[in-house]
Short mmCIF file of C-alpha atoms in Angstrom, two decimals:
data_model
loop_
_atom_site.label_atom_id
_atom_site.label_comp_id
_atom_site.label_asym_id
_atom_site.label_seq_id
_atom_site.Cartn_x
_atom_site.Cartn_y
_atom_site.Cartn_z
CA UNK V 20 -22.50 -15.62 -10.78
CA UNK V 21 -19.72 -17.50 -12.56
CA UNK V 22 -18.68 -19.87 -9.77
CA UNK V 23 -19.33 -23.05 -11.76
CA UNK V 24 -17.29 -21.71 -14.68
CA UNK V 25 -14.42 -20.76 -12.36
CA UNK V 26 -14.44 -24.19 -10.71
CA UNK V 27 -14.36 -25.86 -14.12
CA UNK V 28 -11.42 -23.67 -15.20
CA UNK V 29 -9.67 -24.36 -11.86
CA UNK V 30 -10.08 -28.11 -12.40
CA UNK V 31 -8.66 -27.83 -15.91
CA UNK V 32 -5.66 -25.79 -14.76
CA UNK V 33 -4.88 -28.25 -11.96
CA UNK V 34 -5.23 -31.27 -14.27
CA UNK V 35 -3.10 -29.82 -17.09
CA UNK V 36 -0.44 -28.58 -14.68
CA UNK V 37 -0.26 -31.91 -12.83
CA UNK V 38 -0.19 -33.91 -16.06
CA UNK V 39 2.67 -31.79 -17.41
CA UNK V 40 4.59 -31.62 -14.11
CA UNK V 41 4.29 -27.84 -13.72
CA UNK V 42 4.00 -27.55 -9.93
CA UNK V 43 3.83 -23.75 -9.80
CA UNK V 44 0.83 -23.70 -12.16
CA UNK V 45 -0.76 -26.50 -10.15
CA UNK V 46 -0.27 -24.45 -6.98
CA UNK V 47 -1.97 -21.44 -8.57
CA UNK V 48 -4.86 -23.59 -9.82
CA UNK V 49 -5.31 -25.27 -6.46
CA UNK V 50 -5.21 -21.91 -4.71
CA UNK V 51 -7.96 -20.53 -6.97
CA UNK V 52 -9.95 -23.73 -6.57
CA UNK V 53 -9.53 -23.68 -2.77
CA UNK V 54 -11.10 -20.22 -2.58
CA UNK V 55 -13.82 -21.12 -5.08
CA UNK V 56 -14.71 -24.31 -3.17
CA UNK V 57 -14.98 -22.27 0.01
CA UNK V 58 -17.29 -19.82 -1.78
CA UNK V 59 -19.37 -22.78 -2.98
CA UNK V 60 -19.68 -24.06 0.58
CA UNK V 61 -17.66 -27.20 -0.10
CA UNK V 62 -15.39 -27.05 2.92
CA UNK V 63 -14.02 -30.57 2.49
CA UNK V 64 -12.85 -29.82 -1.05
CA UNK V 65 -11.44 -26.43 0.07
CA UNK V 66 -9.55 -28.15 2.89
CA UNK V 67 -8.15 -30.78 0.49
CA UNK V 68 -6.87 -28.08 -1.85
CA UNK V 69 -5.50 -26.13 1.12
CA UNK V 70 -3.46 -29.18 2.19
CA UNK V 71 -2.20 -29.62 -1.39
CA UNK V 72 -1.29 -25.92 -1.55
CA UNK V 73 0.70 -26.21 1.67
CA UNK V 74 2.62 -29.21 0.29
CA UNK V 75 3.31 -27.57 -3.05
CA UNK V 76 4.35 -24.22 -1.58
CA UNK V 77 6.73 -25.99 0.82
CA UNK V 78 8.18 -28.09 -1.99
CA UNK V 79 8.63 -25.02 -4.19
CA UNK V 80 9.82 -22.80 -1.34
CA UNK V 81 7.36 -20.15 -2.48
CA UNK V 82 7.21 -17.53 0.27
CA UNK V 83 4.29 -15.53 -1.17
CA UNK V 84 2.07 -18.60 -1.03
CA UNK V 85 3.25 -19.39 2.51
CA UNK V 86 2.05 -15.91 3.44
CA UNK V 87 -1.31 -16.23 1.66
CA UNK V 88 -1.91 -19.64 3.21
CA UNK V 89 -1.07 -18.29 6.67
CA UNK V 90 -3.69 -15.53 6.30
CA UNK V 91 -6.17 -18.07 4.90
CA UNK V 92 -5.57 -20.37 7.88
CA UNK V 93 -6.31 -17.48 10.27
CA UNK V 94 -9.46 -16.58 8.36
CA UNK V 95 -10.72 -20.18 8.55
CA UNK V 96 -10.21 -20.26 12.32
CA UNK V 97 -12.32 -17.11 12.56
CA UNK V 98 -15.04 -18.54 10.30
CA UNK V 99 -15.05 -21.69 12.44
CA UNK V 100 -15.60 -19.57 15.56
CA UNK V 101 -12.20 -20.40 17.05
CA UNK V 102 -11.51 -16.79 18.00
CA UNK V 103 -8.52 -17.40 20.29
CA UNK V 104 -6.91 -19.64 17.64
CA UNK V 105 -7.68 -17.05 14.98
CA UNK V 106 -5.89 -14.36 16.95
CA UNK V 107 -2.80 -16.55 17.36
CA UNK V 108 -2.88 -17.43 13.67
CA UNK V 109 -3.22 -13.75 12.69
CA UNK V 110 -0.11 -13.02 14.74
CA UNK V 111 1.71 -15.92 13.06
CA UNK V 112 0.62 -14.80 9.58
CA UNK V 113 1.83 -11.30 10.34
CA UNK V 114 5.24 -12.64 11.40
CA UNK V 115 5.43 -14.71 8.21
CA UNK V 116 4.57 -11.66 6.09
CA UNK V 117 6.25 -8.68 7.76
CA UNK V 118 9.86 -9.30 6.73
CA UNK V 119 9.03 -9.52 3.03
CA UNK V 120 6.29 -6.89 2.74
CA UNK V 121 5.80 -4.78 5.83
CA UNK V 122 3.07 -2.53 4.45
CA UNK V 123 0.97 -5.45 3.19
CA UNK V 124 1.52 -7.29 6.47
CA UNK V 125 0.22 -4.36 8.50
CA UNK V 126 -2.79 -3.90 6.23
CA UNK V 127 -3.77 -7.58 6.36
CA UNK V 128 -3.12 -7.68 10.11
CA UNK V 129 -5.28 -4.61 10.64
CA UNK V 130 -8.15 -5.99 8.57
CA UNK V 131 -8.17 -9.32 10.36
CA UNK V 132 -7.72 -7.80 13.82
CA UNK V 133 -10.54 -5.35 13.17
CA UNK V 134 -12.86 -8.26 12.34
CA UNK V 135 -11.69 -10.21 15.40
CA UNK V 136 -12.03 -7.24 17.73
CA UNK V 137 -15.44 -6.45 16.28
CA UNK V 138 -16.57 -10.01 16.98
CA UNK V 139 -15.30 -9.60 20.55
CA UNK V 140 -17.04 -6.23 20.91
CA UNK V 141 -13.63 -4.59 21.26
CA UNK V 142 -13.14 -2.87 17.90
CA UNK V 143 -13.20 0.56 19.52
CA UNK V 144 -9.67 -0.31 20.72
CA UNK V 145 -8.49 0.09 17.14
CA UNK V 146 -9.94 3.55 16.45
CA UNK V 147 -6.73 5.47 17.05
CA UNK V 148 -4.64 3.31 14.74
CA UNK V 149 -7.39 3.35 12.09
CA UNK V 150 -7.46 7.16 12.15
CA UNK V 151 -3.67 7.38 11.96
CA UNK V 152 -3.50 4.91 9.08
CA UNK V 153 -6.34 6.60 7.18
CA UNK V 154 -4.51 9.92 7.49
CA UNK V 155 -1.20 8.47 6.28
CA UNK V 156 -2.27 5.91 3.66
CA UNK V 157 -4.76 7.58 1.32
CA UNK V 158 -5.00 4.49 -0.88
CA UNK V 159 -6.96 2.72 1.88
CA UNK V 160 -8.53 5.73 3.60
CA UNK V 161 -12.08 5.06 2.38
CA UNK V 162 -12.08 1.52 3.76
CA UNK V 163 -10.57 2.65 7.05
CA UNK V 164 -12.92 5.61 7.46
CA UNK V 165 -15.85 3.31 6.70
CA UNK V 166 -14.60 1.03 9.48
CA UNK V 167 -14.38 4.02 11.80
CA UNK V 168 -17.95 5.02 10.94
CA UNK V 169 -19.10 1.45 11.61
CA UNK V 170 -17.34 1.47 14.97
CA UNK V 171 -18.89 4.82 15.91
CA UNK V 172 -22.39 3.63 14.93
CA UNK V 173 -22.05 0.34 16.79
CA UNK V 174 -21.01 2.24 19.92
CA UNK V 175 -24.02 4.55 19.78
CA UNK V 176 -22.24 7.55 18.24
CA UNK V 177 -24.72 7.82 15.37
CA UNK V 178 -24.19 11.52 14.64
CA UNK V 179 -20.43 11.00 14.44
CA UNK V 180 -20.92 8.02 12.12
CA UNK V 181 -23.21 10.07 9.86
CA UNK V 182 -20.68 12.90 9.72
CA UNK V 183 -17.94 10.46 8.68
CA UNK V 184 -20.05 8.89 5.94
CA UNK V 185 -21.22 12.31 4.73
CA UNK V 186 -17.58 13.44 4.56
CA UNK V 187 -16.72 10.41 2.46
CA UNK V 188 -19.64 10.98 0.12
CA UNK V 189 -18.89 14.65 -0.43
CA UNK V 190 -15.11 14.50 -0.66
CA UNK V 191 -13.84 14.52 -4.25
CA UNK V 192 -10.58 12.95 -3.03
CA UNK V 193 -12.50 9.70 -2.57
CA UNK V 194 -14.52 9.92 -5.78
CA UNK V 195 -13.82 6.91 -7.98
CA UNK V 196 -15.85 8.34 -10.88
CA UNK V 197 -18.63 5.76 -10.52
CA UNK V 198 -21.86 7.54 -9.59
#
């Protein structure tokens, strides 16, 4: 909807930050622009900003951006269809992330591994950990239970999937107030 506006604002942030030698602001602008270029389908521009982000984050020693770029790298391998590379890069991103933010690392790892395993037809392998996590992390339970329902449906357990979705729809604990 507002992609062109965002790209224009990204360009302005990058230009002003570069002109005024504010590398952290340039890194933020390039990161936004990288994602927006990818959304726009301009892979070459996204890749150029990715390379600039890597350089800037290394120069600044900014660990949070190293982590984000590691997850982004894994996601790109998946999008490119390089599933084996994506799995290795997910593992590497997890290792980059886990020491500084274990909970976030596990959540990102789980999301990316679910997508990888689903692509491989192996997402049923993750059902036990999804159930455990949904039971112990209520802040992400809806997403996880939706993934469980998807897995059940894709493995022919339609009644089980319906029961899970019905439980989500009728449980006030998951009501966000938006009807």
